[in-house]
mmCIF file of C-alpha atoms in Angstrom:
data_model
loop_
_atom_site.group_PDB
_atom_site.id
_atom_site.type_symbol
_atom_site.label_atom_id
_atom_site.label_comp_id
_atom_site.label_asym_id
_atom_site.label_seq_id
_atom_site.Cartn_x
_atom_site.Cartn_y
_atom_site.Cartn_z
ATOM 1 C CA MET A 1 -16.681 -137.051 163.184
ATOM 2 C CA LEU A 2 -15.228 -133.639 162.308
ATOM 3 C CA LEU A 3 -13.209 -133.465 165.481
ATOM 4 C CA VAL A 4 -11.631 -137.029 164.973
ATOM 5 C CA THR A 5 -10.678 -135.945 161.230
ATOM 6 C CA SER A 6 -9.004 -132.771 162.704
ATOM 7 C CA LEU A 7 -7.133 -134.732 165.305
ATOM 8 C CA VAL A 8 -5.930 -137.376 162.824
ATOM 9 C CA ARG A 9 -4.775 -134.570 160.415
ATOM 10 C CA ARG A 10 -2.890 -132.652 163.288
ATOM 11 C CA ALA A 11 -1.298 -136.168 164.232
ATOM 12 C CA ALA A 12 -0.261 -136.824 160.734
ATOM 13 C CA ALA A 13 1.280 -133.297 160.379
ATOM 14 C CA ALA A 14 3.201 -133.821 163.658
ATOM 15 C CA LEU A 15 4.634 -137.049 162.439
ATOM 16 C CA VAL A 16 5.689 -135.583 159.159
ATOM 17 C CA VAL A 17 7.383 -132.653 160.984
ATOM 18 C CA GLY A 18 8.968 -135.106 163.590
ATOM 19 C CA ALA A 19 10.312 -137.283 160.679
ATOM 20 C CA LEU A 20 11.719 -134.405 158.788
ATOM 21 C CA VAL A 21 13.503 -133.020 161.869
ATOM 22 C CA MET A 22 14.902 -136.453 162.639
ATOM 23 C CA ALA A 23 16.191 -136.929 159.063
ATOM 24 C CA ALA A 24 17.841 -133.528 159.181
ATOM 25 C CA VAL A 25 19.545 -134.383 162.467
ATOM 26 C CA VAL A 26 20.703 -137.886 161.115
ATOM 27 C CA LEU A 27 21.933 -136.378 157.817
ATOM 28 C CA ASN A 28 23.552 -133.491 159.703
ATOM 29 C CA VAL A 29 21.735 -130.829 157.625
ATOM 30 C CA ALA A 30 20.063 -128.928 160.490
ATOM 31 C CA PRO A 31 21.605 -125.517 160.566
ATOM 32 C CA ALA A 32 18.575 -124.165 162.476
ATOM 33 C CA PHE A 33 19.620 -126.293 165.490
ATOM 34 C CA ALA A 34 22.936 -124.284 166.311
ATOM 35 C CA ASP A 35 24.999 -125.442 169.138
ATOM 36 C CA ASP A 36 24.513 -123.303 172.090
ATOM 37 C CA GLY A 37 27.596 -124.373 174.110
ATOM 38 C CA PHE A 38 30.603 -122.309 174.871
ATOM 39 C CA PRO A 39 32.696 -122.018 171.712
ATOM 40 C CA PHE A 40 35.822 -123.844 172.817
ATOM 41 C CA GLY A 41 38.034 -124.608 169.853
ATOM 42 C CA SER A 42 36.736 -121.586 167.941
ATOM 43 C CA GLU A 43 37.876 -118.247 166.529
ATOM 44 C CA MET A 44 35.680 -115.164 166.878
ATOM 45 C CA THR A 45 35.864 -111.527 166.114
ATOM 46 C CA LEU A 46 34.486 -108.606 168.055
ATOM 47 C CA ASP A 47 31.301 -107.173 166.439
ATOM 48 C CA VAL A 48 32.438 -103.733 165.753
ATOM 49 C CA ASP A 49 33.515 -101.343 162.957
ATOM 50 C CA ARG A 50 37.111 -100.787 162.202
ATOM 51 C CA GLN A 51 38.685 -97.758 163.911
ATOM 52 C CA PRO A 52 39.730 -94.933 161.681
ATOM 53 C CA GLY A 53 43.141 -95.562 160.201
ATOM 54 C CA SER A 54 43.150 -99.163 161.177
ATOM 55 C CA LYS A 55 42.437 -102.366 159.186
ATOM 56 C CA ARG A 56 42.323 -104.528 162.323
ATOM 57 C CA ILE A 57 39.329 -105.684 164.395
ATOM 58 C CA PRO A 58 39.979 -107.558 167.644
ATOM 59 C CA ASN A 59 39.559 -111.292 167.544
ATOM 60 C CA MET A 60 40.289 -114.147 169.738
ATOM 61 C CA GLU A 61 41.109 -117.901 169.313
ATOM 62 C CA ILE A 62 39.683 -120.010 172.153
ATOM 63 C CA GLY A 63 41.382 -123.422 172.562
ATOM 64 C CA ASP A 64 39.621 -126.620 173.633
ATOM 65 C CA SER A 65 40.778 -126.058 177.299
ATOM 66 C CA GLY A 66 39.822 -122.333 177.418
ATOM 67 C CA GLU A 67 43.386 -121.045 176.515
ATOM 68 C CA VAL A 68 42.860 -117.712 174.470
ATOM 69 C CA THR A 69 45.095 -116.025 171.942
ATOM 70 C CA LEU A 70 44.119 -112.368 171.629
ATOM 71 C CA GLU A 71 44.801 -109.881 168.844
ATOM 72 C CA LEU A 72 43.419 -106.526 169.630
ATOM 73 C CA TRP A 73 43.437 -103.218 167.715
ATOM 74 C CA CYS A 74 47.156 -102.917 168.619
ATOM 75 C CA LYS A 75 48.190 -105.258 171.281
ATOM 76 C CA GLY A 76 48.188 -109.063 171.437
ATOM 77 C CA GLY A 77 48.624 -111.670 174.059
ATOM 78 C CA LYS A 78 47.280 -114.737 176.021
ATOM 79 C CA GLY A 79 44.472 -115.322 178.480
ATOM 80 C CA GLN A 80 42.286 -118.171 179.865
ATOM 81 C CA PHE A 81 38.565 -118.632 179.947
ATOM 82 C CA SER A 82 36.979 -120.694 182.751
ATOM 83 C CA VAL A 83 33.272 -121.631 182.150
ATOM 84 C CA ALA A 84 30.501 -123.229 184.288
ATOM 85 C CA GLY A 85 27.015 -123.126 182.775
ATOM 86 C CA ASN A 86 26.444 -119.358 181.891
ATOM 87 C CA THR A 87 29.165 -118.070 184.267
ATOM 88 C CA VAL A 88 32.444 -117.156 182.697
ATOM 89 C CA ILE A 89 35.774 -115.945 184.163
ATOM 90 C CA PHE A 90 38.433 -114.424 181.900
ATOM 91 C CA VAL A 91 41.935 -113.921 183.107
ATOM 92 C CA ALA A 92 44.222 -112.056 180.847
ATOM 93 C CA GLY A 93 47.894 -112.831 180.618
ATOM 94 C CA ALA A 94 50.942 -110.736 179.602
ATOM 95 C CA MET A 95 49.934 -108.478 176.622
ATOM 96 C CA GLU A 96 52.530 -107.580 173.958
ATOM 97 C CA THR A 97 52.968 -103.832 173.850
ATOM 98 C CA ARG A 98 53.330 -102.893 170.256
ATOM 99 C CA ASN A 99 54.011 -99.495 168.773
ATOM 100 C CA CYS A 100 50.590 -97.962 168.529
ATOM 101 C CA PRO A 101 48.757 -94.764 169.110
ATOM 102 C CA PRO A 102 47.589 -93.886 172.748
ATOM 103 C CA ASP A 103 43.913 -94.069 171.699
ATOM 104 C CA ARG A 104 44.223 -97.613 170.173
ATOM 105 C CA ALA A 105 46.340 -98.735 173.293
ATOM 106 C CA GLN A 106 43.550 -97.411 175.518
ATOM 107 C CA ALA A 107 40.805 -99.147 173.564
ATOM 108 C CA ASP A 108 42.832 -102.391 173.953
ATOM 109 C CA ASP A 109 42.999 -101.939 177.709
ATOM 110 C CA ASP A 110 39.209 -101.102 177.876
ATOM 111 C CA LEU A 111 38.500 -104.294 175.919
ATOM 112 C CA ILE A 112 40.617 -106.469 178.197
ATOM 113 C CA ALA A 113 38.950 -104.811 181.311
ATOM 114 C CA ALA A 114 35.488 -105.496 179.809
ATOM 115 C CA LEU A 115 36.431 -109.134 179.242
ATOM 116 C CA THR A 116 37.903 -109.511 182.732
ATOM 117 C CA ASP A 117 34.723 -107.937 184.150
ATOM 118 C CA ALA A 118 32.244 -110.210 182.377
ATOM 119 C CA ALA A 119 30.537 -112.632 184.697
ATOM 120 C CA THR A 120 28.124 -114.333 182.268
ATOM 121 C CA TRP A 121 27.889 -115.245 178.597
ATOM 122 C CA LYS A 122 25.287 -116.149 176.193
ATOM 123 C CA ARG A 123 25.277 -117.534 172.644
ATOM 124 C CA GLN A 124 22.832 -116.946 169.945
ATOM 125 C CA GLY A 125 23.609 -118.729 166.759
ATOM 126 C CA ASP A 126 26.888 -117.429 165.509
ATOM 127 C CA PHE A 127 27.191 -114.575 168.152
ATOM 128 C CA VAL A 128 28.630 -114.908 171.662
ATOM 129 C CA SER A 129 28.025 -112.178 174.219
ATOM 130 C CA PHE A 130 30.220 -111.601 177.214
ATOM 131 C CA ILE A 131 28.142 -109.695 179.784
ATOM 132 C CA GLY A 132 29.363 -107.609 182.637
ATOM 133 C CA THR A 133 29.241 -103.712 183.009
ATOM 134 C CA LYS A 134 29.632 -103.626 179.314
ATOM 135 C CA THR A 135 28.478 -106.274 177.032
ATOM 136 C CA LEU A 136 30.987 -107.466 174.180
ATOM 137 C CA ARG A 137 29.442 -109.258 171.174
ATOM 138 C CA PHE A 138 31.658 -111.552 169.102
ATOM 139 C CA ARG A 139 30.829 -113.162 165.791
ATOM 140 C CA LEU A 140 32.230 -116.762 165.417
ATOM 141 C CA ASN A 141 34.440 -117.199 162.424
ATOM 142 C CA THR A 142 32.546 -119.955 160.496
ATOM 143 C CA ASN A 143 34.397 -119.898 157.319
#
């Protein structure tokens, strides 16, 4: 008898949890269930501190078809992402060379090289990582 009561309580608890999850999904109030797909149509910012003497932090806007607008520490330009599963290919387009110190220009070149070198990506909530010889972590701009 005690075993049957325990099973009934567990089944009832499972039904309540399932009903709450379904209600959250239907009402679209389920932030815990983040979309883990590639963030096409999103803007994101590199998860780093500002460089001394600069107010900028690199960011990119990814269009619905993978087209990218980059604004780096100094340079800016276009690029393109191609994605299949967790595989990613980034191809940089022409970068606008702006008047900037050599260290920032080198940091921009290093960032573009790391994006180009990335072979895979993963998303964890509001963070997207591009993984190659160096891992770049971006935060989705959700405001």
